[in-house]
Short mmCIF file of N, CA and C in Angstrom, two decimals:
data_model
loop_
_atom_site.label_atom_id
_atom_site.label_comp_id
_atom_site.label_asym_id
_atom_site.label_seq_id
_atom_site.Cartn_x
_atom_site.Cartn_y
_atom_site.Cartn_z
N UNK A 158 0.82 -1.19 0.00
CA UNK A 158 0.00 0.00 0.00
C UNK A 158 0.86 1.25 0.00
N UNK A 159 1.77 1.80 0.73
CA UNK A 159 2.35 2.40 1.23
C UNK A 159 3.31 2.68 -0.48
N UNK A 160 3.74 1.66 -1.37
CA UNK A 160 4.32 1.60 -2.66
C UNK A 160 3.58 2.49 -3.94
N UNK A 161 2.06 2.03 -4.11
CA UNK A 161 1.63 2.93 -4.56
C UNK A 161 1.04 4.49 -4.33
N UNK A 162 1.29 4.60 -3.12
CA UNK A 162 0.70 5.92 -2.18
C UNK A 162 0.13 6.71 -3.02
N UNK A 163 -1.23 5.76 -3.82
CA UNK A 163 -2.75 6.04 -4.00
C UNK A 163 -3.44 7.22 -3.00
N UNK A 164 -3.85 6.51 -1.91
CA UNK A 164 -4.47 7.05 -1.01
C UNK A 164 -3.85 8.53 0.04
N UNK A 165 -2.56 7.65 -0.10
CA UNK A 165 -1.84 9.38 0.89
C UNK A 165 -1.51 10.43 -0.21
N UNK A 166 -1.89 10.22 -1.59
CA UNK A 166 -1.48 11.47 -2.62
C UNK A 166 -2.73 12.12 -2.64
N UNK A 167 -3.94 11.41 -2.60
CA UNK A 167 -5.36 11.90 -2.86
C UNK A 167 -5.40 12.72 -0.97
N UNK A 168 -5.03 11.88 -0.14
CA UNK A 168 -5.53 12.89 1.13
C UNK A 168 -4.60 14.25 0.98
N UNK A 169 -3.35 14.36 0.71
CA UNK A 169 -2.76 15.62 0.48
C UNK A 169 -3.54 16.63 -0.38
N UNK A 170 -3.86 15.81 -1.52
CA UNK A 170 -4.39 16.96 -2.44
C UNK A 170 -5.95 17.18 -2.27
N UNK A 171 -6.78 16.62 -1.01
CA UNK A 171 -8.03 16.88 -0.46
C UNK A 171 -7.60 17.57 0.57
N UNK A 172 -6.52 18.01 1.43
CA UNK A 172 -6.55 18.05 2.62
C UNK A 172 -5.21 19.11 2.78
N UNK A 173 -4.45 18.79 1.49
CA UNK A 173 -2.75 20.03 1.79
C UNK A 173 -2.56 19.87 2.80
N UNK A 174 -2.53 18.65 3.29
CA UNK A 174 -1.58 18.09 4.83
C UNK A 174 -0.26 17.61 4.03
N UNK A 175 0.17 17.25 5.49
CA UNK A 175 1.83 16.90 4.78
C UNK A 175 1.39 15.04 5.35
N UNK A 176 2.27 14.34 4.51
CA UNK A 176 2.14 12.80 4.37
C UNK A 176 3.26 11.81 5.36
N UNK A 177 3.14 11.04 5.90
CA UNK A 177 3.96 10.16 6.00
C UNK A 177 3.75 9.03 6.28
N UNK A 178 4.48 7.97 4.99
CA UNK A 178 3.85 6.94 4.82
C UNK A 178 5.41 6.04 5.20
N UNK A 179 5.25 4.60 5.58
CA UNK A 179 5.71 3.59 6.63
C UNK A 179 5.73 2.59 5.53
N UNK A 180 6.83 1.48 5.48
CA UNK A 180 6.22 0.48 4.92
C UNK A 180 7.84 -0.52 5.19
N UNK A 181 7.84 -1.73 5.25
CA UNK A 181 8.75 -2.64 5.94
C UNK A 181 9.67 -2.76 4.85
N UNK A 182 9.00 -2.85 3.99
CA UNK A 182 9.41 -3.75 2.57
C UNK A 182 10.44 -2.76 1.98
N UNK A 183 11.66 -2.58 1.45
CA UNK A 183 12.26 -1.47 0.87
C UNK A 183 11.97 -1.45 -1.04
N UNK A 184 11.16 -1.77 -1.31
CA UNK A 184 11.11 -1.98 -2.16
C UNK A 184 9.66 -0.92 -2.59
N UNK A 185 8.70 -1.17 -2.15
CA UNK A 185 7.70 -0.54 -1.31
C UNK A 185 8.24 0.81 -1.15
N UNK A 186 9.04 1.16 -0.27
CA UNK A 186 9.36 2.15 0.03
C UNK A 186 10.12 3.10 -1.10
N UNK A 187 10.57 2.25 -1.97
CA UNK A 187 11.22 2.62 -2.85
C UNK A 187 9.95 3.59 -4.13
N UNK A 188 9.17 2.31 -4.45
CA UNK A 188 8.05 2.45 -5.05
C UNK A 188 7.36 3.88 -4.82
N UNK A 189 7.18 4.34 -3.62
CA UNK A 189 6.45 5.24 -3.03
C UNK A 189 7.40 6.48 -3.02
N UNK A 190 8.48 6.30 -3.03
CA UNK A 190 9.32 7.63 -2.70
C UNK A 190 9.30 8.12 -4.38
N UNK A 191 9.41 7.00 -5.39
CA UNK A 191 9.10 7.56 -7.26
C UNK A 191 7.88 7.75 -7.43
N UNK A 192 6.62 7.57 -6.76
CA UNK A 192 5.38 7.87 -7.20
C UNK A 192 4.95 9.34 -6.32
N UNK A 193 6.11 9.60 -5.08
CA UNK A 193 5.92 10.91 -5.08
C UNK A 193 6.34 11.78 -5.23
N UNK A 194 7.23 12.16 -6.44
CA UNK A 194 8.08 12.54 -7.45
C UNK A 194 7.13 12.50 -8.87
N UNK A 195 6.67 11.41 -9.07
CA UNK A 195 5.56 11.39 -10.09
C UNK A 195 4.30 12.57 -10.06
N UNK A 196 3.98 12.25 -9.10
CA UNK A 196 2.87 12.93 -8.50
C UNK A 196 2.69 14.09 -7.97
N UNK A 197 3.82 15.23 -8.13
CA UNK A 197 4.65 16.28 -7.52
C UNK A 197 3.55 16.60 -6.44
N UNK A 198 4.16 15.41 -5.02
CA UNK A 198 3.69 15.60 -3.33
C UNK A 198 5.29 15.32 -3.11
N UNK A 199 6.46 15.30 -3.56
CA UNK A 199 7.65 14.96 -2.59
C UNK A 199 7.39 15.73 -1.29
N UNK A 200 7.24 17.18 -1.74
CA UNK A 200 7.75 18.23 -0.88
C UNK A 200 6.55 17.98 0.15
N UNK A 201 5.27 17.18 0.71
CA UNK A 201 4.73 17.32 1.56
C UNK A 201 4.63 15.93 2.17
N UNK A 202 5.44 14.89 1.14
CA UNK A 202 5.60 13.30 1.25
C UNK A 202 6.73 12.66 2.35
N UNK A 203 6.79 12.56 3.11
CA UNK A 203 7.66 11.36 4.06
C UNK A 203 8.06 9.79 4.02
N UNK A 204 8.58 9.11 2.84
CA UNK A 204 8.79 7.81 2.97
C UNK A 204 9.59 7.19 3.78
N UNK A 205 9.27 6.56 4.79
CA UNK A 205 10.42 6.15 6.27
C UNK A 205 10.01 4.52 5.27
N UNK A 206 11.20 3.37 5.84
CA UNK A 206 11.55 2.45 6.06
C UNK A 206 11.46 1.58 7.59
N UNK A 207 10.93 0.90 7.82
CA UNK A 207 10.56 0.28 8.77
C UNK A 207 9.19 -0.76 9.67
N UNK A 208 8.95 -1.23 10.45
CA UNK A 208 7.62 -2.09 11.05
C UNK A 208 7.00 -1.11 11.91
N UNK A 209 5.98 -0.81 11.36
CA UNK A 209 4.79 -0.32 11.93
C UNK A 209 5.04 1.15 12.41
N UNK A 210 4.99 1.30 14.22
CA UNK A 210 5.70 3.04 13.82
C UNK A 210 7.05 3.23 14.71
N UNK A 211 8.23 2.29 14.55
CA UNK A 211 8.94 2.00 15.28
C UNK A 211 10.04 3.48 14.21
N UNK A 212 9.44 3.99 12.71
CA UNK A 212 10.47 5.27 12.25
C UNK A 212 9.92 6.10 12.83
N UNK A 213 8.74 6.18 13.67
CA UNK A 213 8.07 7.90 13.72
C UNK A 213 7.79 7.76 14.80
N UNK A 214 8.65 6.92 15.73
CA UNK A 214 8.55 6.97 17.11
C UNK A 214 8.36 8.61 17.93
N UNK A 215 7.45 8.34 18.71
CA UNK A 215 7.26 10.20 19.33
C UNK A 215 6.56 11.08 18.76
N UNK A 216 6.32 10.33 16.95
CA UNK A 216 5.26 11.40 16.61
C UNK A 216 3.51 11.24 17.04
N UNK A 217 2.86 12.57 16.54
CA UNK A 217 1.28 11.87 16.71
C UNK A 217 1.15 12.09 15.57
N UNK A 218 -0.27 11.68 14.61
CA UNK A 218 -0.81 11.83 13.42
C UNK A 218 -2.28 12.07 14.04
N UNK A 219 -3.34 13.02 12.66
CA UNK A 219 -4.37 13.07 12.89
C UNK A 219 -5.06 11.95 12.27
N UNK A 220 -5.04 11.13 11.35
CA UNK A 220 -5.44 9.94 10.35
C UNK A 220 -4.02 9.10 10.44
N UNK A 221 -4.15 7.53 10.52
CA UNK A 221 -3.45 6.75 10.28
C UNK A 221 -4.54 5.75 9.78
N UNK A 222 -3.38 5.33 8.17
CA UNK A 222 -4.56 4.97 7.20
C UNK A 222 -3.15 3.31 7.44
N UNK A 223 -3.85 2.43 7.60
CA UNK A 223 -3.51 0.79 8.33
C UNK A 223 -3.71 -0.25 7.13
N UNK A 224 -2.81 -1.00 6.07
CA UNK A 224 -3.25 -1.65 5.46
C UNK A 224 -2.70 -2.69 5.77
N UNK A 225 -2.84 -3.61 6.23
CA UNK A 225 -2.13 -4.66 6.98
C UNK A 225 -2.31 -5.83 6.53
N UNK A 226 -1.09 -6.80 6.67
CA UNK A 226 -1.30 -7.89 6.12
C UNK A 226 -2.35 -8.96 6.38
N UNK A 227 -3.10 -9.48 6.01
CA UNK A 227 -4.35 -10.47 5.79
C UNK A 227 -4.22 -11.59 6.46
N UNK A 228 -2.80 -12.55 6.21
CA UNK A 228 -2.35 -13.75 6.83
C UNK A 228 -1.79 -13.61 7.97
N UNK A 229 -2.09 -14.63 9.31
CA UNK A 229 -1.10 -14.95 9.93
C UNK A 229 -0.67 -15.77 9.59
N UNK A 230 0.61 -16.01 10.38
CA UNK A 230 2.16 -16.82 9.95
C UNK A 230 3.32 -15.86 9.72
N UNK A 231 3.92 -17.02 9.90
CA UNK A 231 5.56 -16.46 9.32
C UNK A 231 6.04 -16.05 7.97
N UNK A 232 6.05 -15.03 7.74
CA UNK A 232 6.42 -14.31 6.37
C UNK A 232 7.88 -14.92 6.05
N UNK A 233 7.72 -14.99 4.60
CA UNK A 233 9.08 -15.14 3.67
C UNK A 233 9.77 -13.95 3.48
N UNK A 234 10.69 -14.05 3.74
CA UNK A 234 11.44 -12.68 3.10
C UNK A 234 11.14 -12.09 1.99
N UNK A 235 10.82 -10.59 2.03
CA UNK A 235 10.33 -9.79 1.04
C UNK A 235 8.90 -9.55 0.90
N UNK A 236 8.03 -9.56 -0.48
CA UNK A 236 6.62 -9.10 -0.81
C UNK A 236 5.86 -10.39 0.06
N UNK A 237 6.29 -11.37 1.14
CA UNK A 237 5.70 -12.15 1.76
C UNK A 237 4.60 -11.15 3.01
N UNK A 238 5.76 -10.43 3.24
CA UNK A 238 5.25 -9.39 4.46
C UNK A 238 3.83 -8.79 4.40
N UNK A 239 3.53 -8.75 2.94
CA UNK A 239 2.66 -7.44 2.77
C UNK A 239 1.41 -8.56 2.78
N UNK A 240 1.53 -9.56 3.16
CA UNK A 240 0.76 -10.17 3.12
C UNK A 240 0.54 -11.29 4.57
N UNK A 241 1.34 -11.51 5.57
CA UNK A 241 1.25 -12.52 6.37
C UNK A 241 2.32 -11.42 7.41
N UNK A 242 2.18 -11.60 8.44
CA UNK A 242 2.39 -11.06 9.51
C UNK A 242 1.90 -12.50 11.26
N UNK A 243 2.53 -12.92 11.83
CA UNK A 243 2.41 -14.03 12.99
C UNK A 243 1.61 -12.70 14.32
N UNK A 244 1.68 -11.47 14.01
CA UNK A 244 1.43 -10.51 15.15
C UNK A 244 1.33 -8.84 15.01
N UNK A 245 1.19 -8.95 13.83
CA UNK A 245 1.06 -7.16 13.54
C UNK A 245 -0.56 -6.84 13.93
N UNK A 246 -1.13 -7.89 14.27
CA UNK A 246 -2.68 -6.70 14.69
C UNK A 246 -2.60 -6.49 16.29
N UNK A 247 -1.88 -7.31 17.28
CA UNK A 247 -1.63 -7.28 18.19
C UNK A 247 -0.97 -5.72 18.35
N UNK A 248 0.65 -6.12 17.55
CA UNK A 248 1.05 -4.72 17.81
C UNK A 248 0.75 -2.97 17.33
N UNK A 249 0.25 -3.23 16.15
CA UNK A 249 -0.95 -2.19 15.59
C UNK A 249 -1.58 -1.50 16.60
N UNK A 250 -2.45 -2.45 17.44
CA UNK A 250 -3.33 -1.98 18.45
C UNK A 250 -2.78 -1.39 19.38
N UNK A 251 -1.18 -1.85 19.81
CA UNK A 251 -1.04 -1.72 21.38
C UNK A 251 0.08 -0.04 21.28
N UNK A 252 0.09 -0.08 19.51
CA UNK A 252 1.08 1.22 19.53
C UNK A 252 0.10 2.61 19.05
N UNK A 253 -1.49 2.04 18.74
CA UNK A 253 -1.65 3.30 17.95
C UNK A 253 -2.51 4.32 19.09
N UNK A 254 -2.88 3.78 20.30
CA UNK A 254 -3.02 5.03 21.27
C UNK A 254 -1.59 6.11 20.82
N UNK A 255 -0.40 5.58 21.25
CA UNK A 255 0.38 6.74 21.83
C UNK A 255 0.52 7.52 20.06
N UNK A 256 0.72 6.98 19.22
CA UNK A 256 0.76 7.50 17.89
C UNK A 256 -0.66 8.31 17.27
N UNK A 257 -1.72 8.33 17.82
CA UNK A 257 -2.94 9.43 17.83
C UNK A 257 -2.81 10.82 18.23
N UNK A 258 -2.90 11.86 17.38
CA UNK A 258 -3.31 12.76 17.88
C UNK A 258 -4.59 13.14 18.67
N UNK A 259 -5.18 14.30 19.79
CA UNK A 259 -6.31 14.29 20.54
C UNK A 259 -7.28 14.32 18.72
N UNK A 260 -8.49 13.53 18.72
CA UNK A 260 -8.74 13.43 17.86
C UNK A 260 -9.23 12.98 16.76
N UNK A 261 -8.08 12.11 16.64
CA UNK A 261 -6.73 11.48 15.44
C UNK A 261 -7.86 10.49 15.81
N UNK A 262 -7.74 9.49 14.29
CA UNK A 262 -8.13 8.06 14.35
C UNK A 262 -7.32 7.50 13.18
N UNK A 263 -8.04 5.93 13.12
CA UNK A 263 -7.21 5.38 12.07
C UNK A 263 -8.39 4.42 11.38
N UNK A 264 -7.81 4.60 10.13
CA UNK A 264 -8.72 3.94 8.80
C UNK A 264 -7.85 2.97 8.49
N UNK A 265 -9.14 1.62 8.44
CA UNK A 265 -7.92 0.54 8.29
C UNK A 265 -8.34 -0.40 7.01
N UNK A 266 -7.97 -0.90 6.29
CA UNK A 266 -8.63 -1.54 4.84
C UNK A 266 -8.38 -3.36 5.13
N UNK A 267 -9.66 -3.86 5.59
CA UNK A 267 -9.71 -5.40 6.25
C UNK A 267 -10.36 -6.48 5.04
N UNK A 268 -9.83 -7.33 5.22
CA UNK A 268 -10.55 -8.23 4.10
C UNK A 268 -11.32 -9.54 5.24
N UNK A 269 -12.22 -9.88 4.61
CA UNK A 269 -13.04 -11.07 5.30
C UNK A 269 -12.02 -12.23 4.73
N UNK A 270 -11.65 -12.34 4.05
CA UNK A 270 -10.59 -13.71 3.79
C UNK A 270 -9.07 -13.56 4.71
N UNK A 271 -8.84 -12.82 5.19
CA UNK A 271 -7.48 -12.20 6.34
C UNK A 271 -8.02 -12.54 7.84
N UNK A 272 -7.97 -11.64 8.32
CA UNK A 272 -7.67 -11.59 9.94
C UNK A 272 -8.56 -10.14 9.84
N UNK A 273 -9.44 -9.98 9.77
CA UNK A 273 -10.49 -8.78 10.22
C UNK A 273 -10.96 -9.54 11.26
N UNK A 274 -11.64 -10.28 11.70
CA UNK A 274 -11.86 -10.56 13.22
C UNK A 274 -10.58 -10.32 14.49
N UNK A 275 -9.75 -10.52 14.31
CA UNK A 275 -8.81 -10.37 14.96
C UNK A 275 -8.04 -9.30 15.12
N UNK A 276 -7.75 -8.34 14.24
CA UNK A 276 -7.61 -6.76 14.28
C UNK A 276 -8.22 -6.16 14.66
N UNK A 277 -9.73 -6.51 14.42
CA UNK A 277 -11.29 -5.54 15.43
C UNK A 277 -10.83 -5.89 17.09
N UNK A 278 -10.69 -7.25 17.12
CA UNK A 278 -10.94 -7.86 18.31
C UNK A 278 -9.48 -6.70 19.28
N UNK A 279 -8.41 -7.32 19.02
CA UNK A 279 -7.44 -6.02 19.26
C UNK A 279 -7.88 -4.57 19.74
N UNK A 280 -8.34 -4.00 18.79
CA UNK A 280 -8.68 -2.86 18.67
C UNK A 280 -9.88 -2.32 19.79
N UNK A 281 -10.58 -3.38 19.89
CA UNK A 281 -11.20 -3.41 20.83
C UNK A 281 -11.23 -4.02 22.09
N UNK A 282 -10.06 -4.38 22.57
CA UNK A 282 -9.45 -4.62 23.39
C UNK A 282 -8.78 -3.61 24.29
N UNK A 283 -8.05 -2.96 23.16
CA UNK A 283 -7.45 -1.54 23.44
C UNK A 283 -8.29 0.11 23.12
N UNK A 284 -9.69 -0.26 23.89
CA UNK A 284 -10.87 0.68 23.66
C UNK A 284 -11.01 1.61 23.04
N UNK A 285 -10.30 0.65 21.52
CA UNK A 285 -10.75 1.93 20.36
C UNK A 285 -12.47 1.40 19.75
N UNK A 286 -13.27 2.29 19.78
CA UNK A 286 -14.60 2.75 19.09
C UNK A 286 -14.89 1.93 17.13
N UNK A 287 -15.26 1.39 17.49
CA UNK A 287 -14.74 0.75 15.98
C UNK A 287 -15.76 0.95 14.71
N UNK A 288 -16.10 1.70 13.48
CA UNK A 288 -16.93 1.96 13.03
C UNK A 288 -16.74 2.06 11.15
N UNK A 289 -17.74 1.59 10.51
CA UNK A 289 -17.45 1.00 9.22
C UNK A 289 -17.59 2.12 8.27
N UNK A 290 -16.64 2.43 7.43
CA UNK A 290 -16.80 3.93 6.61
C UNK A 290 -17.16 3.53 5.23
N UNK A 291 -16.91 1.95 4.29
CA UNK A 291 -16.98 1.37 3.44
C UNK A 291 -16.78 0.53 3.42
N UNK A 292 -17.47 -0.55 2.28
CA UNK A 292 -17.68 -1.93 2.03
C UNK A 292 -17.81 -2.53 0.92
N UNK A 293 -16.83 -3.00 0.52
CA UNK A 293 -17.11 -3.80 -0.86
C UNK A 293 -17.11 -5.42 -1.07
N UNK A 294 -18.05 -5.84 -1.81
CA UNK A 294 -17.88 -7.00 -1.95
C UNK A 294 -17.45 -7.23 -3.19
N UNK A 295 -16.00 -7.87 -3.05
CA UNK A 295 -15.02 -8.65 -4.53
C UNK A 295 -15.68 -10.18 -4.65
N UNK A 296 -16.25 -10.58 -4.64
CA UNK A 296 -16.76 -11.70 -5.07
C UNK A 296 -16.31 -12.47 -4.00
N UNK A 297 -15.03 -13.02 -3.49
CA UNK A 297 -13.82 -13.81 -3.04
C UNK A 297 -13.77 -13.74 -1.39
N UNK A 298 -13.94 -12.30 -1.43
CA UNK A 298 -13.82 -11.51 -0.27
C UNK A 298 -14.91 -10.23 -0.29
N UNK A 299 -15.03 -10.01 1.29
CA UNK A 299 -15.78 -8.51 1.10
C UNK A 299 -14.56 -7.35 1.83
N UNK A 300 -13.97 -6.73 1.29
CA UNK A 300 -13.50 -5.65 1.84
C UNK A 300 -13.78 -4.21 2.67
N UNK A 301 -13.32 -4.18 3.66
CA UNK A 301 -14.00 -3.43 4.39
C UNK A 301 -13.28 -2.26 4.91
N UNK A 302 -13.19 -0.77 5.01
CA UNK A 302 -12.30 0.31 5.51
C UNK A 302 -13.38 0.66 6.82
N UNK A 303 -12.26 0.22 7.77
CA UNK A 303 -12.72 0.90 9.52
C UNK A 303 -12.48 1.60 9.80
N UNK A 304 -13.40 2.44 10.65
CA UNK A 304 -12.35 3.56 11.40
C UNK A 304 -12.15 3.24 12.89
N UNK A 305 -11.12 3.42 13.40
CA UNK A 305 -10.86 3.09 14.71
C UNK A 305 -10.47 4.60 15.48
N UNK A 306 -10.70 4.67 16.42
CA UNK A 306 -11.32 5.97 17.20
C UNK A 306 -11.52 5.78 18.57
N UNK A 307 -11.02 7.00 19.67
CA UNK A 307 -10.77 6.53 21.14
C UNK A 307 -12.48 7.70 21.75
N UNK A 308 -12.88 8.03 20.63
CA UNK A 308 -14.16 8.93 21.14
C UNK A 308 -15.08 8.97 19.82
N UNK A 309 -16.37 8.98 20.03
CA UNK A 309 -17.35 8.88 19.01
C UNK A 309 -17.11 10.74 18.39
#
């Protein structure tokens, strides 16, 4: 997600916020740092390298947009990641209080064939407000964007 930075080019140019997008994979990261150069957002774009928000430690955000991998298990090295994760909804949950601005929530893009029960469940564990902004059904899967939120 974070490779094609689709979504964080359209919130800049709805919103003339400044961006910063996360992604493990350097490849990904790579992807995203030429599409915002493509897309002339460099100058409001942030591509960090790294798991989850272990580069932007200390910051807050007002939106954190969450596309997370689908599988548990043990990832293969490389484009395995973007897809299988043994514990990223666990840690997702337990880091994105302190990474919220007063506010701030996070939009997360879940598939019914992944681990959407288990990222809600998290999330609501860690008394975030959990509420459905869109829904699609792909035939295969229904896809779903949440918002997660510490106040209605």
């Amino acid at each position: 997600f974070c490779g094609s930075l689709a979504a964080p080019t359209r919130w800049r140019q709805q919103t003339g916020g400044s961006v910063t997008a996360v992604d493990i994979n350097p490849a990904a990261v790579r992807c995203a740092t030429i599409n915002a150069l493509l897309n002339d957002v460099a100058d409001c774009v942030t591509v960090q390298q790294g798991d989850l928000f272990t580069p932007v430690s200390g910051q807050q955000f007002d939106v954190v947009l969450f596309n997370p991998p689908y599988y548990r298990g043990q990832p293969q090295p490389g484009f395995d990641q973007a897809w299988r994760s043994e514990d990223v909804f666990e840690r997702f949950a337990a880091m994105l209080k302190t990474h919220l601005a007063t506010g701030g929530y996070a939009l997360l893009v879940l598939s019914t064939a992944g681990g959407e029960a288990a990222c809600l469940q998290n999330l609501t564990a860690a008394q975030f407000i959990i509420s459905v902004v869109a829904r699609r059904d792909m035939g295969s899967e229904v896809v779903t964007i949440y918002q997660a939120s510490l106040s209605k």
